[in-house]
Coordinates of C-alpha atoms in Angstrom, one line a residue:
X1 CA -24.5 31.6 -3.6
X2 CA -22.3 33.7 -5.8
X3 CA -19.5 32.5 -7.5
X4 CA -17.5 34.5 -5.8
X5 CA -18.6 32.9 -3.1
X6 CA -18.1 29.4 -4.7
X7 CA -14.5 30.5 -5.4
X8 CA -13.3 31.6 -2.0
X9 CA -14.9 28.1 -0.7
X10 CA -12.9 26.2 -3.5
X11 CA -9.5 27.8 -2.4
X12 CA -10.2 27.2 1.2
X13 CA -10.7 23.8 0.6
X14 CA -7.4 23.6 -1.6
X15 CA -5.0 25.1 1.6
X16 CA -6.7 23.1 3.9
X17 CA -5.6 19.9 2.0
X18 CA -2.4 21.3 1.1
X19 CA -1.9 22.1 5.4
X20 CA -2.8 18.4 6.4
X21 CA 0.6 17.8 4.8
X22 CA 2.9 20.2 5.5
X23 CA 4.3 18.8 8.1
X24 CA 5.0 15.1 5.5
X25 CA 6.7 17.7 2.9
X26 CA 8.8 20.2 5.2
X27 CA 10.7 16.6 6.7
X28 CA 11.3 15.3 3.2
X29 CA 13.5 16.6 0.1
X30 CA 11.9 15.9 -3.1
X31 CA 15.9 15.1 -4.0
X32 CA 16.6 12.6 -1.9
X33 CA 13.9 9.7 -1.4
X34 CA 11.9 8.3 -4.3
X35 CA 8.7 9.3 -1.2
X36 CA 5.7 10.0 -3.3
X37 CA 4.7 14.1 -2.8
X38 CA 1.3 14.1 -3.9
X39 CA -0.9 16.2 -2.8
X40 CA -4.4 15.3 -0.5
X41 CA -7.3 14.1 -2.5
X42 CA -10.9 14.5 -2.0
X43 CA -12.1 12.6 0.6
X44 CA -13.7 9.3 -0.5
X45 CA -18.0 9.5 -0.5
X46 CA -19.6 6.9 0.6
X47 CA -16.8 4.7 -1.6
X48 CA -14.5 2.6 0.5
X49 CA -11.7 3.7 2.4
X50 CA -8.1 2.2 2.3
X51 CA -5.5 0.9 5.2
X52 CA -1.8 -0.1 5.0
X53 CA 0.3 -0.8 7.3
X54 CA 4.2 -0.5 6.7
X55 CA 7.2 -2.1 8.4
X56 CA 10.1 0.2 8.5
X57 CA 13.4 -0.5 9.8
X58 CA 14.4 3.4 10.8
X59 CA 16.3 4.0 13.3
X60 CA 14.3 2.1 15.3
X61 CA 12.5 -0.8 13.7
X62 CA 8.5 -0.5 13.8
X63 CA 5.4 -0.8 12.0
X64 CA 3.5 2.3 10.8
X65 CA -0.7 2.2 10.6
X66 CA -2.3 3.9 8.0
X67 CA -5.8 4.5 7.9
X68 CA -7.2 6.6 5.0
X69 CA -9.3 9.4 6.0
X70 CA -10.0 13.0 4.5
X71 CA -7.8 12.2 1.4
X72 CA -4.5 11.5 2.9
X73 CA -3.2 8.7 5.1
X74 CA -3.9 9.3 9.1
X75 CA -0.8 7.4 10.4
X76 CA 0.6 6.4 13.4
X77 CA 3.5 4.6 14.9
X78 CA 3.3 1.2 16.4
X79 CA 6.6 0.4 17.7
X80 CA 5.9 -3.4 18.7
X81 CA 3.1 -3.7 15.9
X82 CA -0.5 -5.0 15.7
X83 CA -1.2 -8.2 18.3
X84 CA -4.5 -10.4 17.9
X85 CA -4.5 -10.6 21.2
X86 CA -6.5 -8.1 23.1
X87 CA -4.5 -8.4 26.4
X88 CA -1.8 -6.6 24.4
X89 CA -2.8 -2.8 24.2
X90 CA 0.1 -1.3 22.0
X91 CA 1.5 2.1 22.1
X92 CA 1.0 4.0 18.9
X93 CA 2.1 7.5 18.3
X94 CA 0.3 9.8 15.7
X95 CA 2.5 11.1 13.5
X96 CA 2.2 13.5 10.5
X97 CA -0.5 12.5 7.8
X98 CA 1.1 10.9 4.5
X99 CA -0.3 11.2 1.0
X100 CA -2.4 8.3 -0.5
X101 CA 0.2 7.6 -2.6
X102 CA 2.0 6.7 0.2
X103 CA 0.3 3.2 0.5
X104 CA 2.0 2.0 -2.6
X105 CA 5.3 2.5 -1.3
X106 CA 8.2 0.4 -0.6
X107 CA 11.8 0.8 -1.0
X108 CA 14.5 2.0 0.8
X109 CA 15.0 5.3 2.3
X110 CA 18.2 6.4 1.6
X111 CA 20.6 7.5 4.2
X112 CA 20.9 11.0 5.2
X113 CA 17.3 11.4 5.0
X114 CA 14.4 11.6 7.3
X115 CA 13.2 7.9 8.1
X116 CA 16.4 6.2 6.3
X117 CA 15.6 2.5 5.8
X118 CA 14.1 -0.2 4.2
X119 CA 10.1 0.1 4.5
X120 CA 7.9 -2.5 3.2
X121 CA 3.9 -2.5 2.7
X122 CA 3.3 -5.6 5.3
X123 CA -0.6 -5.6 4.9
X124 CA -3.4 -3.4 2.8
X125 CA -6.9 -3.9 2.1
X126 CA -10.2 -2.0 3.5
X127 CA -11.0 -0.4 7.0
X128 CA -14.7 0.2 8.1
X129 CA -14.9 2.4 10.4
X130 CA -17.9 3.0 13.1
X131 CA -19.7 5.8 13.4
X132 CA -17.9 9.3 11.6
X133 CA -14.2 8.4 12.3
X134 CA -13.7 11.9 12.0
X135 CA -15.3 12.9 15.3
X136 CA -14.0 9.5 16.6
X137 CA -10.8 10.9 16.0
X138 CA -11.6 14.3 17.6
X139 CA -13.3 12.5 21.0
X140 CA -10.1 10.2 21.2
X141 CA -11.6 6.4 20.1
X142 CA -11.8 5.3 17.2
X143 CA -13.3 1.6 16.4
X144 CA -12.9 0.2 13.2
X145 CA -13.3 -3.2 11.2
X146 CA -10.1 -4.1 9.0
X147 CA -9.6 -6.4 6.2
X148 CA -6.9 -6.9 5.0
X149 CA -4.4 -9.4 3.8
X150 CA -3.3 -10.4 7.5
X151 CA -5.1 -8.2 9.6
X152 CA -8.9 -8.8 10.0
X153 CA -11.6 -8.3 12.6
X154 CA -12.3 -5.8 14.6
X155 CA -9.9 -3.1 16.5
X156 CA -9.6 0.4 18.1
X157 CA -7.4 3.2 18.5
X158 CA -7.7 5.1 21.7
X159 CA -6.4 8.2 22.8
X160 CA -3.8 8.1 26.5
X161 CA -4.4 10.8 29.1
X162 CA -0.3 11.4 28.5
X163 CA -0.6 13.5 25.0
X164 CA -2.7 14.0 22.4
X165 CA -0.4 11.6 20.1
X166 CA -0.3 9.1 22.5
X167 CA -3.1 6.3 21.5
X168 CA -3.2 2.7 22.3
X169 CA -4.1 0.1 19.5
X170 CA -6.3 -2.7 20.5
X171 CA -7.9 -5.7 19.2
X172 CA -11.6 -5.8 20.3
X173 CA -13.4 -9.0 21.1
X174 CA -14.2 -11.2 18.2
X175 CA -13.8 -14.6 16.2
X176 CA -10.6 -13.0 14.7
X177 CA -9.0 -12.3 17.9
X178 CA -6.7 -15.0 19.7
X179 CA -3.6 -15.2 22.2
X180 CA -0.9 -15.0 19.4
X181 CA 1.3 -12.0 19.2
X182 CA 2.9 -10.1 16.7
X183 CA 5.7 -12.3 15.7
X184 CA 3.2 -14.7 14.8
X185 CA 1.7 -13.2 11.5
X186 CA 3.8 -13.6 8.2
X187 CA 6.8 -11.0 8.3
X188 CA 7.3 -10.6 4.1
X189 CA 5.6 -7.9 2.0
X190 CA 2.2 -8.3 0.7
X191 CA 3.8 -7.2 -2.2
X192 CA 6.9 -8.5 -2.9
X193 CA 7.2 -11.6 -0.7
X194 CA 10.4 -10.2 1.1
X195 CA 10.8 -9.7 4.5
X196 CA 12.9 -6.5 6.2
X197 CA 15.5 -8.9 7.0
X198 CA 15.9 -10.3 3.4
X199 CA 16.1 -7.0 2.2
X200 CA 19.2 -6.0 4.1
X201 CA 21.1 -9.1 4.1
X202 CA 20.7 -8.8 -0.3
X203 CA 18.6 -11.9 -0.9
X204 CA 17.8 -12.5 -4.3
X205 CA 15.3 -14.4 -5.1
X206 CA 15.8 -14.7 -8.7
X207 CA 19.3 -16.0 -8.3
X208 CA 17.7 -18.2 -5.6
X209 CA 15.4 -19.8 -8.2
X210 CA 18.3 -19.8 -11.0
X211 CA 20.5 -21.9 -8.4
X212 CA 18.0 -24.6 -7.6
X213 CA 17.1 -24.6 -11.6
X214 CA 21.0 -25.6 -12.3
X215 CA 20.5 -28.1 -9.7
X216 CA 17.2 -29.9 -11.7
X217 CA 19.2 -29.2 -14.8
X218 CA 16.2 -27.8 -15.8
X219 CA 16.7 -26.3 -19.2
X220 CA 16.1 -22.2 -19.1
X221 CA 13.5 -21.4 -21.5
X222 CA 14.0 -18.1 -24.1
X223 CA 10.9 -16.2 -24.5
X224 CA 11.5 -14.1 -27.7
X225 CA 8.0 -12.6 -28.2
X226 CA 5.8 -12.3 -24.8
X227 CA 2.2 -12.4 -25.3
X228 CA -0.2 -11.6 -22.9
X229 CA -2.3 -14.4 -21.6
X230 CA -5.6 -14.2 -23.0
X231 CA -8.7 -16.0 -21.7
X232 CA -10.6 -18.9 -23.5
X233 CA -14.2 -19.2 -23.7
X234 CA -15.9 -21.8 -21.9
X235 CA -19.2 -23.1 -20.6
X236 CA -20.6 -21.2 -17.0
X237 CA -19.8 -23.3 -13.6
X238 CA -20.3 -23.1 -10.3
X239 CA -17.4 -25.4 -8.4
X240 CA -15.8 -25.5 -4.8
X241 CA -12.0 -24.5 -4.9
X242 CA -12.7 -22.0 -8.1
X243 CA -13.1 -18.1 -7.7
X244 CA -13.7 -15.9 -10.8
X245 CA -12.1 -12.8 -10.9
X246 CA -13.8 -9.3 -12.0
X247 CA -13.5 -7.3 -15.4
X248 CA -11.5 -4.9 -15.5
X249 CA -11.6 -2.1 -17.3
X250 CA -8.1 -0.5 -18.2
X251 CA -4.7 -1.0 -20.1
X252 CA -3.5 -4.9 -20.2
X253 CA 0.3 -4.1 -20.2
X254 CA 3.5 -6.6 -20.6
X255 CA 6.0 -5.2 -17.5
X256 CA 9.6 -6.5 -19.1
X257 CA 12.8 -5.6 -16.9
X258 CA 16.0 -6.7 -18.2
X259 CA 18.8 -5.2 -15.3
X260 CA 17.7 -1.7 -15.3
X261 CA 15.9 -1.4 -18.5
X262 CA 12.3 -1.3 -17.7
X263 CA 9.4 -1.5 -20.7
X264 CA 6.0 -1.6 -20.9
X265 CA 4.2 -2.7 -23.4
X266 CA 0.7 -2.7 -24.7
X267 CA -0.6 -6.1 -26.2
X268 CA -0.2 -4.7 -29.3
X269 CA 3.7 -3.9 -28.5
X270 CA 3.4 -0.2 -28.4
X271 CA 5.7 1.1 -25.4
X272 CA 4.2 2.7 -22.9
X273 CA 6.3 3.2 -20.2
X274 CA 6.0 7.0 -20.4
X275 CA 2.4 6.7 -20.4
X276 CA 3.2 5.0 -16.7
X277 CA 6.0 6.2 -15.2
X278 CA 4.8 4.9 -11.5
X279 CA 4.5 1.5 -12.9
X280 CA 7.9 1.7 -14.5
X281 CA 9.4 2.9 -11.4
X282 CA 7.6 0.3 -9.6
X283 CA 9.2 -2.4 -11.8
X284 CA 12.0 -1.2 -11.8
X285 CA 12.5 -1.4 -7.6
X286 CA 11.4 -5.0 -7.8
X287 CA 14.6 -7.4 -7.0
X288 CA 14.6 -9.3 -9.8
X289 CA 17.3 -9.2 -12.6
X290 CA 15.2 -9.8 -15.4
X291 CA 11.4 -10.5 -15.4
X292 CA 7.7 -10.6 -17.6
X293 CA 4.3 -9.5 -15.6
X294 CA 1.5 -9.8 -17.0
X295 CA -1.1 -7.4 -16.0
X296 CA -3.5 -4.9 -16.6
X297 CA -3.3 -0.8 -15.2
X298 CA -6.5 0.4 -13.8
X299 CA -7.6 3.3 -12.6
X300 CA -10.3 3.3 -9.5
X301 CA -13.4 5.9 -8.7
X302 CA -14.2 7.0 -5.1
X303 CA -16.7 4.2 -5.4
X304 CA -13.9 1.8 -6.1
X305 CA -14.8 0.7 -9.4
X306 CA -12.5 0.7 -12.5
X307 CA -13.0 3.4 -14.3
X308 CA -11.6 3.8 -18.0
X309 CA -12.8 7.5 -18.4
X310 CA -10.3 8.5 -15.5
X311 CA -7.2 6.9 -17.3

């Protein structure tokens, strides 16, 4: 083939992942929301392929499913949510595909804007899907494994006679389902703990945990100098109630947020909050007053393994 060739393929690929969302980008202002804008990625080989499922009190209070596929987020509007129980078939309409980003998101939508309100990530993890989800999407079912934080087992999107958004999402059959409902799972953010409902009446948790502190007249500790913690060597083991975490391979940082001054720091104190600016932001939305995290950035590969060379 000539390059020429090559070329012409390359830019046709380009518009088609620029197309899958337009129609995200012409309802949002880069102005007004804090909504990552990224563009679609190439599609995950053979690595494994991300869900998240938001719950956004818009206008009308609902959960969004997002399933990743063809580098951006397939979503679609679940007004009464995911059910375990596979007697309840639950109306979901597809709406326009998000950018991957878009799974790390959570925040308020500010008013005047195109889905004003606060949205929170209510459950992540992996989704398996069976057979090529893409033609499953095309043919109208779609059957799919999840795990996830709350959501596990098996489930399935299919497509109504009424519209081509129109789709039902079921659980299937298996030792996951059972005759719960909706209301039954945990309500708060996978990430942040908070539910919708603490976010708009203004809970605090910090001042929660400062008021109960004065109550113990538990003396506040002053760290001057955070460290990060650092593991300690130690003989091999193999012991029920222990799980060992993996290596990763990036940027231990020091996350420090005094009201809205945000730093991050290296473990050798060198700032590098510019170097981040999504995890600064990140920080930064947390609702906390002041706080330390201890963590580590990393970046993943379409396999899903750290990789350093990408950071």
């Amino acid at each position: 083939m000539l390059d020429r060739d090559l070329a012409w393929r390359d830019m046709a690929d380009k518009a088609e992942k620029r197309e899958l969302l337009s129609s995200y980008r012409a309802k949002r202002r880069t102005d007004g929301t804090t909504e990552p804008f990224g563009g679609a990625l190439p599609a995950a080989s053979g690595g494994p392929l991300r869900f998240v499922i938001h719950h956004h009190a818009a206008r009308n209070t609902h959960f969004d499913l997002r399933l990743e596929m063809e580098g951006v987020l397939r979503s679609w509007a679940v007004p009464k949510g995911p059910s375990p129980n596979v007697a309840d078939k639950r109306f979901a309409a597809l709406v326009e595909d998000h950018p991957l980003e878009y799974g790390d998101f959570e925040g308020k939508i500010p008013d005047g804007n195109y889905g004003a309100g606060w949205s929170i990530v209510w459950d992540r993890g992996i989704w398996h899907p069976t057979g090529d989800p893409i033609e499953g999407l095309r043919d109208g079912k779609l059957l799919f494994e999840l795990d996830g934080q709350k959501l596990h087992g098996t489930w399935t999107l299919v497509r109504m006679k009424s519209g081509e958004k129109d789709w039902l999402f079921i659980k299937e059959y298996d030792d996951q389902a059972s005759e719960a409902g909706t209301d039954d799972y945990p309500m708060n953010s996978v990430f942040s703990g908070l539910s919708i409902d603490d976010l708009e009446a203004g809970y605090n948790p910090a001042q929660d945990i400062l008021k109960r502190l004065g109550k113990a007249r538990v003396p506040l500790a002053r760290i001057e100098q955070p460290k990060p913690m650092l593991a300690r060597s130690g003989d091999p083991f193999d012991r029920k109630g222990w799980i060992f975490e993996i290596k990763y391979d990036g940027y231990r940082l020091l996350c420090e947020k005094n009201g809205d001054d945000v730093t991050l720091h290296s473990r050798n104190g060198n700032d590098l909050s510019a170097t981040f600016p999504e995890i600064t932001q990140a920080v930064a939305r947390l609702p906390y007053e002041s706080i330390i995290i201890d963590g580590e950035a990393v970046v993943h590969d379409l396999f899903g393994m750290p990789s350093f060379a990408r950071m």
